[in-house]
PDB file of C-alpha atoms in Angstrom:
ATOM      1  CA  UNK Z   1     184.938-156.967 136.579  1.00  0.00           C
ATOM      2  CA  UNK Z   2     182.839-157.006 140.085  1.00  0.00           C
ATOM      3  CA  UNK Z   3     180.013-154.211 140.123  1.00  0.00           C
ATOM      4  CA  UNK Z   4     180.021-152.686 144.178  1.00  0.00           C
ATOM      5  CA  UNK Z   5     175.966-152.728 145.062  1.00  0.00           C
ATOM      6  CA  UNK Z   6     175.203-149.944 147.833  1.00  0.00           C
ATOM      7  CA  UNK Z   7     173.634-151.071 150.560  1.00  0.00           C
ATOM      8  CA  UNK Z   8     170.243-149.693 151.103  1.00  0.00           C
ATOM      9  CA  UNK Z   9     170.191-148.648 155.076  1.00  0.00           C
ATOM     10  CA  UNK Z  10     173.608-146.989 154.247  1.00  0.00           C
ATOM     11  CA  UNK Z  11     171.873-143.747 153.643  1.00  0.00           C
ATOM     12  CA  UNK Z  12     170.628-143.781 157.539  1.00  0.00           C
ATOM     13  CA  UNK Z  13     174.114-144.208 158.714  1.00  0.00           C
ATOM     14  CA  UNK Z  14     175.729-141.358 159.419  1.00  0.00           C
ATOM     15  CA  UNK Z  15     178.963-143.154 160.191  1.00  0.00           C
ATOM     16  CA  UNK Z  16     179.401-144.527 156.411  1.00  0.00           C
ATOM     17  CA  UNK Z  17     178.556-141.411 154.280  1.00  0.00           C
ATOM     18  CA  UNK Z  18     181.615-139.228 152.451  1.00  0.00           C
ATOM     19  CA  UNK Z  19     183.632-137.256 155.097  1.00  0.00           C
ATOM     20  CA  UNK Z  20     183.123-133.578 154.389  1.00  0.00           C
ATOM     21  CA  UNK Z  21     184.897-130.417 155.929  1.00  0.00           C
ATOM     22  CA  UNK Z  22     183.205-130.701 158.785  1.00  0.00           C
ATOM     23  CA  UNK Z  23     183.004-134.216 159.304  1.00  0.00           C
ATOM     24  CA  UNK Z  24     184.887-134.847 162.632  1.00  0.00           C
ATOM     25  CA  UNK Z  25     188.062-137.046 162.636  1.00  0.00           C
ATOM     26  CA  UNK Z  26     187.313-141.184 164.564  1.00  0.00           C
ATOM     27  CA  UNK Z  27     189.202-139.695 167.749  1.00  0.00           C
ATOM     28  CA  UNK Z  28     186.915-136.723 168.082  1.00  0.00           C
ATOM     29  CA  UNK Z  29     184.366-138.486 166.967  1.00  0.00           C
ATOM     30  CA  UNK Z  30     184.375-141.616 169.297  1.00  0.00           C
ATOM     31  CA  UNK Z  31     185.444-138.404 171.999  1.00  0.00           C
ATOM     32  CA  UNK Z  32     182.082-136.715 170.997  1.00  0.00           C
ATOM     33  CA  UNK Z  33     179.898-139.470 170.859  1.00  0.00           C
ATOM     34  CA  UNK Z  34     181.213-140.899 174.337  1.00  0.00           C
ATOM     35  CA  UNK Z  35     180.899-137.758 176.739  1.00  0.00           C
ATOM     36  CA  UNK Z  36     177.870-136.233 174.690  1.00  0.00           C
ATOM     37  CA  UNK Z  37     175.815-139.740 175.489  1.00  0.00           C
ATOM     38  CA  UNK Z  38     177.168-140.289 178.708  1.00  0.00           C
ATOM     39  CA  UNK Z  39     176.326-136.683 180.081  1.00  0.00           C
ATOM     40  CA  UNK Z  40     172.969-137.145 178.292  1.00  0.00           C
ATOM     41  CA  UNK Z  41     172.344-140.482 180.284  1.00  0.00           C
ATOM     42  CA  UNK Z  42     173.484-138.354 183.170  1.00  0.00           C
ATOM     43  CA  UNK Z  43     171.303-135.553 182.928  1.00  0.00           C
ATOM     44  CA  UNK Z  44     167.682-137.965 182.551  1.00  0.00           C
ATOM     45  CA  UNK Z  45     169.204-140.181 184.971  1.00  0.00           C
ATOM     46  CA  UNK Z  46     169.459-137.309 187.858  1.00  0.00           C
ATOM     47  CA  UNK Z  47     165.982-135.798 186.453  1.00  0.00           C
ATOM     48  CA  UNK Z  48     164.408-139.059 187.093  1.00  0.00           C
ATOM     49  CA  UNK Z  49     165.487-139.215 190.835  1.00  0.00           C
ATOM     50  CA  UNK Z  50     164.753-135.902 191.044  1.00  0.00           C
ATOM     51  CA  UNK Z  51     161.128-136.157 189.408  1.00  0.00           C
ATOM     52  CA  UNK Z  52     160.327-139.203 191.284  1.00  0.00           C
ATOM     53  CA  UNK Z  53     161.229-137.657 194.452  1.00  0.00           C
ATOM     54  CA  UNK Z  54     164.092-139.749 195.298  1.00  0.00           C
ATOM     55  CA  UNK Z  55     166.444-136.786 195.475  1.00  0.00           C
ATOM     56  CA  UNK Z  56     165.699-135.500 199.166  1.00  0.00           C
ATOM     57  CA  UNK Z  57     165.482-131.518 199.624  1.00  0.00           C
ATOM     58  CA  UNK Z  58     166.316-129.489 196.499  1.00  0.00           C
ATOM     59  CA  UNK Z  59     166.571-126.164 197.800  1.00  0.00           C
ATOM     60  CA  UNK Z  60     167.565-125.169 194.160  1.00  0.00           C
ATOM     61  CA  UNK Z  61     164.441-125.596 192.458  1.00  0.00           C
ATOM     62  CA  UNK Z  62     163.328-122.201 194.473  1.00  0.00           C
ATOM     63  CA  UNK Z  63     165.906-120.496 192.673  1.00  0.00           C
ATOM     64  CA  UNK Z  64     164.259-118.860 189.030  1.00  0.00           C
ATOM     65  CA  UNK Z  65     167.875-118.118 187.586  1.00  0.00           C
ATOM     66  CA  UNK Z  66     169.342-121.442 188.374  1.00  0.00           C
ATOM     67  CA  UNK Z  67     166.465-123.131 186.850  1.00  0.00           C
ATOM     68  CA  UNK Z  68     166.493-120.581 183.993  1.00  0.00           C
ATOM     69  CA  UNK Z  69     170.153-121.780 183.636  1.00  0.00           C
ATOM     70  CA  UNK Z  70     169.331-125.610 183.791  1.00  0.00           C
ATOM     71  CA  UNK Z  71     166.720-125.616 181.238  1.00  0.00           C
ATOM     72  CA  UNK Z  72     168.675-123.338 178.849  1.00  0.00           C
ATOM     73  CA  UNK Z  73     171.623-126.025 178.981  1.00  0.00           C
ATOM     74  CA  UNK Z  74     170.144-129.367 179.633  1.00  0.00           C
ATOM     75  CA  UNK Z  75     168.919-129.320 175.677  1.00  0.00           C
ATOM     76  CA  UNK Z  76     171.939-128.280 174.738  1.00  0.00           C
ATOM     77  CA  UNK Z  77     174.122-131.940 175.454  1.00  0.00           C
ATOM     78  CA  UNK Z  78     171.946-134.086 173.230  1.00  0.00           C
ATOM     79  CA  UNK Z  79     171.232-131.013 170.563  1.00  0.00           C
ATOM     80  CA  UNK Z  80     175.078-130.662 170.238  1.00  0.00           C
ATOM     81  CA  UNK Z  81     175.427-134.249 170.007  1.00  0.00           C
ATOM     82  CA  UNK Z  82     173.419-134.315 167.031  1.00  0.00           C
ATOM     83  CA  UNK Z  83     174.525-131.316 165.312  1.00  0.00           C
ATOM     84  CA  UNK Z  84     177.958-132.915 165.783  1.00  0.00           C
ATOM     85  CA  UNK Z  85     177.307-136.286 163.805  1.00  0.00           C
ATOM     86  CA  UNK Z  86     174.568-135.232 161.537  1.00  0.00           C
ATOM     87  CA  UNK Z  87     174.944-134.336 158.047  1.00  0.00           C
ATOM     88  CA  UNK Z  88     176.234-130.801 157.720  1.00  0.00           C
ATOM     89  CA  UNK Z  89     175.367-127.869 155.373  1.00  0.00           C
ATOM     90  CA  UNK Z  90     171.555-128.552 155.330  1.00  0.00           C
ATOM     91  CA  UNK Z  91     169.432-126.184 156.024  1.00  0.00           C
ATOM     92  CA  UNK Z  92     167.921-128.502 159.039  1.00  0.00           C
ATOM     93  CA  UNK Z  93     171.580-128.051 160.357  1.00  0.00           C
ATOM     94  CA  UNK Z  94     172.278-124.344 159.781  1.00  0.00           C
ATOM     95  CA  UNK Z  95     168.777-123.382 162.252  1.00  0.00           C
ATOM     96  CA  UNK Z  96     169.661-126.014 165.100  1.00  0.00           C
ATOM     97  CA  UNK Z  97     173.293-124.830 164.797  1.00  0.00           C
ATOM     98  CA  UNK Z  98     171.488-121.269 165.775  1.00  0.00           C
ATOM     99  CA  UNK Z  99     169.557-122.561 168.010  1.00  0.00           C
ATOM    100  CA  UNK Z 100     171.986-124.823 169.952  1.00  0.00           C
ATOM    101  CA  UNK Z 101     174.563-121.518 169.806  1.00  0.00           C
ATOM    102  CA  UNK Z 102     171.831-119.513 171.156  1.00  0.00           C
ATOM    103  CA  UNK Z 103     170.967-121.707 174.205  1.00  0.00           C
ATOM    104  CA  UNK Z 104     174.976-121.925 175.052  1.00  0.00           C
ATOM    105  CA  UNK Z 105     175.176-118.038 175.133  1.00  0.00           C
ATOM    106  CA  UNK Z 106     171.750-117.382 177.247  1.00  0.00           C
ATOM    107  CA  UNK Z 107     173.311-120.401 179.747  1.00  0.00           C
ATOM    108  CA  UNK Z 108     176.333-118.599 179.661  1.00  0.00           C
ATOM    109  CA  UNK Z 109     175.096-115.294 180.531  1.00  0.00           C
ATOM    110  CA  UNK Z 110     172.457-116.533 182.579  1.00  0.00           C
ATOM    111  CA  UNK Z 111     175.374-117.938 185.287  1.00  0.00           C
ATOM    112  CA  UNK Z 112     176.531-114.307 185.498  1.00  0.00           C
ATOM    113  CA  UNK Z 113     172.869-114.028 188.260  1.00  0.00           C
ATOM    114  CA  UNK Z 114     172.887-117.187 189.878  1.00  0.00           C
ATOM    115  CA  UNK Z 115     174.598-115.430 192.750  1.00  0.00           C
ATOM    116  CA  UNK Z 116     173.681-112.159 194.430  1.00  0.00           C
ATOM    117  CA  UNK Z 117     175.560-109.180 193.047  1.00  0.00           C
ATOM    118  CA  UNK Z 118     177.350-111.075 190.218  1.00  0.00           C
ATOM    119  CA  UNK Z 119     179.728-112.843 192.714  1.00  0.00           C
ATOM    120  CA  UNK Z 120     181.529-114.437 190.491  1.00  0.00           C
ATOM    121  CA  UNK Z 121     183.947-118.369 190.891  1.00  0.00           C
ATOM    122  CA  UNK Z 122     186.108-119.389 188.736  1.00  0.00           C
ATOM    123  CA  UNK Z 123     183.764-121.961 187.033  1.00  0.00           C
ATOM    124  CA  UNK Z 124     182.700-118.456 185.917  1.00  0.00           C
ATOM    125  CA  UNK Z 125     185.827-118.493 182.961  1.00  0.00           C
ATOM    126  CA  UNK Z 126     183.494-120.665 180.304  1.00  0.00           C
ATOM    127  CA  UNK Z 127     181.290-117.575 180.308  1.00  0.00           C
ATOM    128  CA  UNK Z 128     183.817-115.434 178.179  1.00  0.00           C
ATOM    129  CA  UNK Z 129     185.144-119.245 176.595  1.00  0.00           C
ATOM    130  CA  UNK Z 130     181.704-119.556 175.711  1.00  0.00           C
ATOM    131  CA  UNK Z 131     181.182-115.860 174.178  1.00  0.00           C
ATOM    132  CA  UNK Z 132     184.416-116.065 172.260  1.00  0.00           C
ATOM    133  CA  UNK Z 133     183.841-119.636 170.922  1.00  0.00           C
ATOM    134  CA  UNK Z 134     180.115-118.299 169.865  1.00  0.00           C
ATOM    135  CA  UNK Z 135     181.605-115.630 168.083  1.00  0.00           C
ATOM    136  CA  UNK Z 136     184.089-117.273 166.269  1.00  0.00           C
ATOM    137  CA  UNK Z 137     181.936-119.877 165.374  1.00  0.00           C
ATOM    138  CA  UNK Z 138     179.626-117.874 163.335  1.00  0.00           C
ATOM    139  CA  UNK Z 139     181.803-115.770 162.030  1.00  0.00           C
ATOM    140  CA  UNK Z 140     184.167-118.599 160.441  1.00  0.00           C
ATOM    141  CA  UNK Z 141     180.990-119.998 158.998  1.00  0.00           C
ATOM    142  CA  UNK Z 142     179.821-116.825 157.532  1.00  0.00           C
ATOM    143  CA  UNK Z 143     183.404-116.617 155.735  1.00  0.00           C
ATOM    144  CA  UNK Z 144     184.011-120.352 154.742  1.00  0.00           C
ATOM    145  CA  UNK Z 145     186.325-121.272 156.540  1.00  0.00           C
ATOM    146  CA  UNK Z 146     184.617-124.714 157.596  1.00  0.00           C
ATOM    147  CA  UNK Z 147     187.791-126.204 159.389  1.00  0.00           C
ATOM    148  CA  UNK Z 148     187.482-123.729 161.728  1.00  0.00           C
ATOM    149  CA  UNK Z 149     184.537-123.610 162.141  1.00  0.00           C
ATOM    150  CA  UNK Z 150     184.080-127.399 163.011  1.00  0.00           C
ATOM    151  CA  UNK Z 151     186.985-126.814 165.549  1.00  0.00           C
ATOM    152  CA  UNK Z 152     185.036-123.897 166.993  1.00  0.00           C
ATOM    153  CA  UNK Z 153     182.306-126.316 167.683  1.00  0.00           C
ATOM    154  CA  UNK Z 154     183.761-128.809 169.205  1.00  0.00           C
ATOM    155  CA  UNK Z 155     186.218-127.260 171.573  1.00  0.00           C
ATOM    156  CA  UNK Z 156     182.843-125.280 172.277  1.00  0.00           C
ATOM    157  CA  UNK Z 157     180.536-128.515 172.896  1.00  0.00           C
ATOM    158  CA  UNK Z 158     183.555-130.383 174.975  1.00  0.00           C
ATOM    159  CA  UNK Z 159     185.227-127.605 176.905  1.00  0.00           C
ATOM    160  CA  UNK Z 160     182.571-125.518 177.613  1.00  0.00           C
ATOM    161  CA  UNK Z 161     179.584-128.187 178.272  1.00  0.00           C
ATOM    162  CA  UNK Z 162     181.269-131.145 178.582  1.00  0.00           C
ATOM    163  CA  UNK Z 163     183.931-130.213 180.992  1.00  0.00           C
ATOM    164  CA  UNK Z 164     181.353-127.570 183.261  1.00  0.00           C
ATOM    165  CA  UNK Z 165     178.757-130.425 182.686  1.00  0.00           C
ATOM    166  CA  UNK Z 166     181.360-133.272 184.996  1.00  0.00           C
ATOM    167  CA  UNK Z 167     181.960-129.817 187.754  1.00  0.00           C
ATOM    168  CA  UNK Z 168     178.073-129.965 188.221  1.00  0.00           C
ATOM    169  CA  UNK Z 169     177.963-133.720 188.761  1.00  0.00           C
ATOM    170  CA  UNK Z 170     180.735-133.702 190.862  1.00  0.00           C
ATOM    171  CA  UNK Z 171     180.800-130.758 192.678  1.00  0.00           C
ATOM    172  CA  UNK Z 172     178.702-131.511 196.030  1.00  0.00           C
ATOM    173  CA  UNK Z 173     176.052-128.677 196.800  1.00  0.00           C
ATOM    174  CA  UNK Z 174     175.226-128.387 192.961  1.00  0.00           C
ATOM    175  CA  UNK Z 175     171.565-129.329 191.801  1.00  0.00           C
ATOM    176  CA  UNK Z 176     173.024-131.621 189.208  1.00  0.00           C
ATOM    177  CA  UNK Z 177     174.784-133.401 192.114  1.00  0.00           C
ATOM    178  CA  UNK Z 178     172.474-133.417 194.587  1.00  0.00           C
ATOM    179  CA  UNK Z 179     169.641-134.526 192.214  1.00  0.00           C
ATOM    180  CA  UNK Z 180     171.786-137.509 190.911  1.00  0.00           C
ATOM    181  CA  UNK Z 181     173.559-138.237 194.568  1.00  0.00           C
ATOM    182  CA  UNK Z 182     171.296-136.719 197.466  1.00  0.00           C
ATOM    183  CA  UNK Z 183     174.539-134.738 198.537  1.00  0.00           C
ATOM    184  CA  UNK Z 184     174.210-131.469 199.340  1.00  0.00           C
TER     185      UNK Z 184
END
């Protein structure tokens, strides 16, 4: 009879504890941890060149809403990231849960002011995606239904950050793009 000995650092790896309800599956996971740490790299990367003035003219920064916007969502890639791989159910996890759903929505309504007289684009369709997702989210938690909860979260973190978060790198004339490629 063989005795299995636990390894010691095991307890600091997420990757190797019991998979739980919310627990993500090793496609969404690998999904999650890829564009969450890539768009994080992104994000310092194009604040860096921005910071050290290597950006050229930023006309943006003059603009209090889009700023408001930026610095309601930039803490939202890594916080999400973490929320998504961390252990679940603690308390720890229930208040940045709040806090990371309460950043999306204020980013999401903030957009509504960027422009003058709510002129809206069609980038402008995470806004209710964003609302509904928020919603849902809680109110899955609040009656146990953890499955869809999780799925709540993660359509949330990849289709509404994720996918917006590639439009603003890409998308010449935004400050995301012009900080990281001087176009614009």
């Amino acid at each position: 009879m063989t005795t299995a000995t636990a390894n010691p650092l095991q307890f600091f790896n997420p990757f190797h504890r019991p998979a739980g309800a919310l627990d993500l599956g090793p496609w969404i996971k690998g999904l999650v941890i890829l564009s969450g740490t890539f768009m994080t790299a992104m994000c310092v990367l194009a604040i860096g060149k921005a910071a050290l003035g290597l950006s050229g003219d930023l006309p943006h920064l003059r603009h209090f809403v889009i700023m408001f916007h930026v610095s309601t969502v930039l803490p939202c890639v890594p916080l999400g990231l973490y929320l998504l791989l961390a252990p679940k159910g603690t308390p720890m996890h229930k208040q940045l849960g709040m806090l990371w759903l309460t950043l999306m929505v204020v980013t999401a309504l903030s957009t509504l002011f960027i422009h003058d007289g709510m002129r809206l684009s069609w980038i402008h369709i995470f806004v209710p995606l964003t609302l509904r997702a928020a919603w849902l989210t809680i109110s899955k938690a609040r009656r146990g239904d953890i499955k869809g909860h999780r799925n709540e979260i993660v359509s949330l973190y990849l289709g509404a950050l994720m996918i917006p978060g590639i439009f603003a790198f890409v998308i010449e004339g935004r400050m995301m793009n012009a900080m990281l490629f001087g176009w614009g």
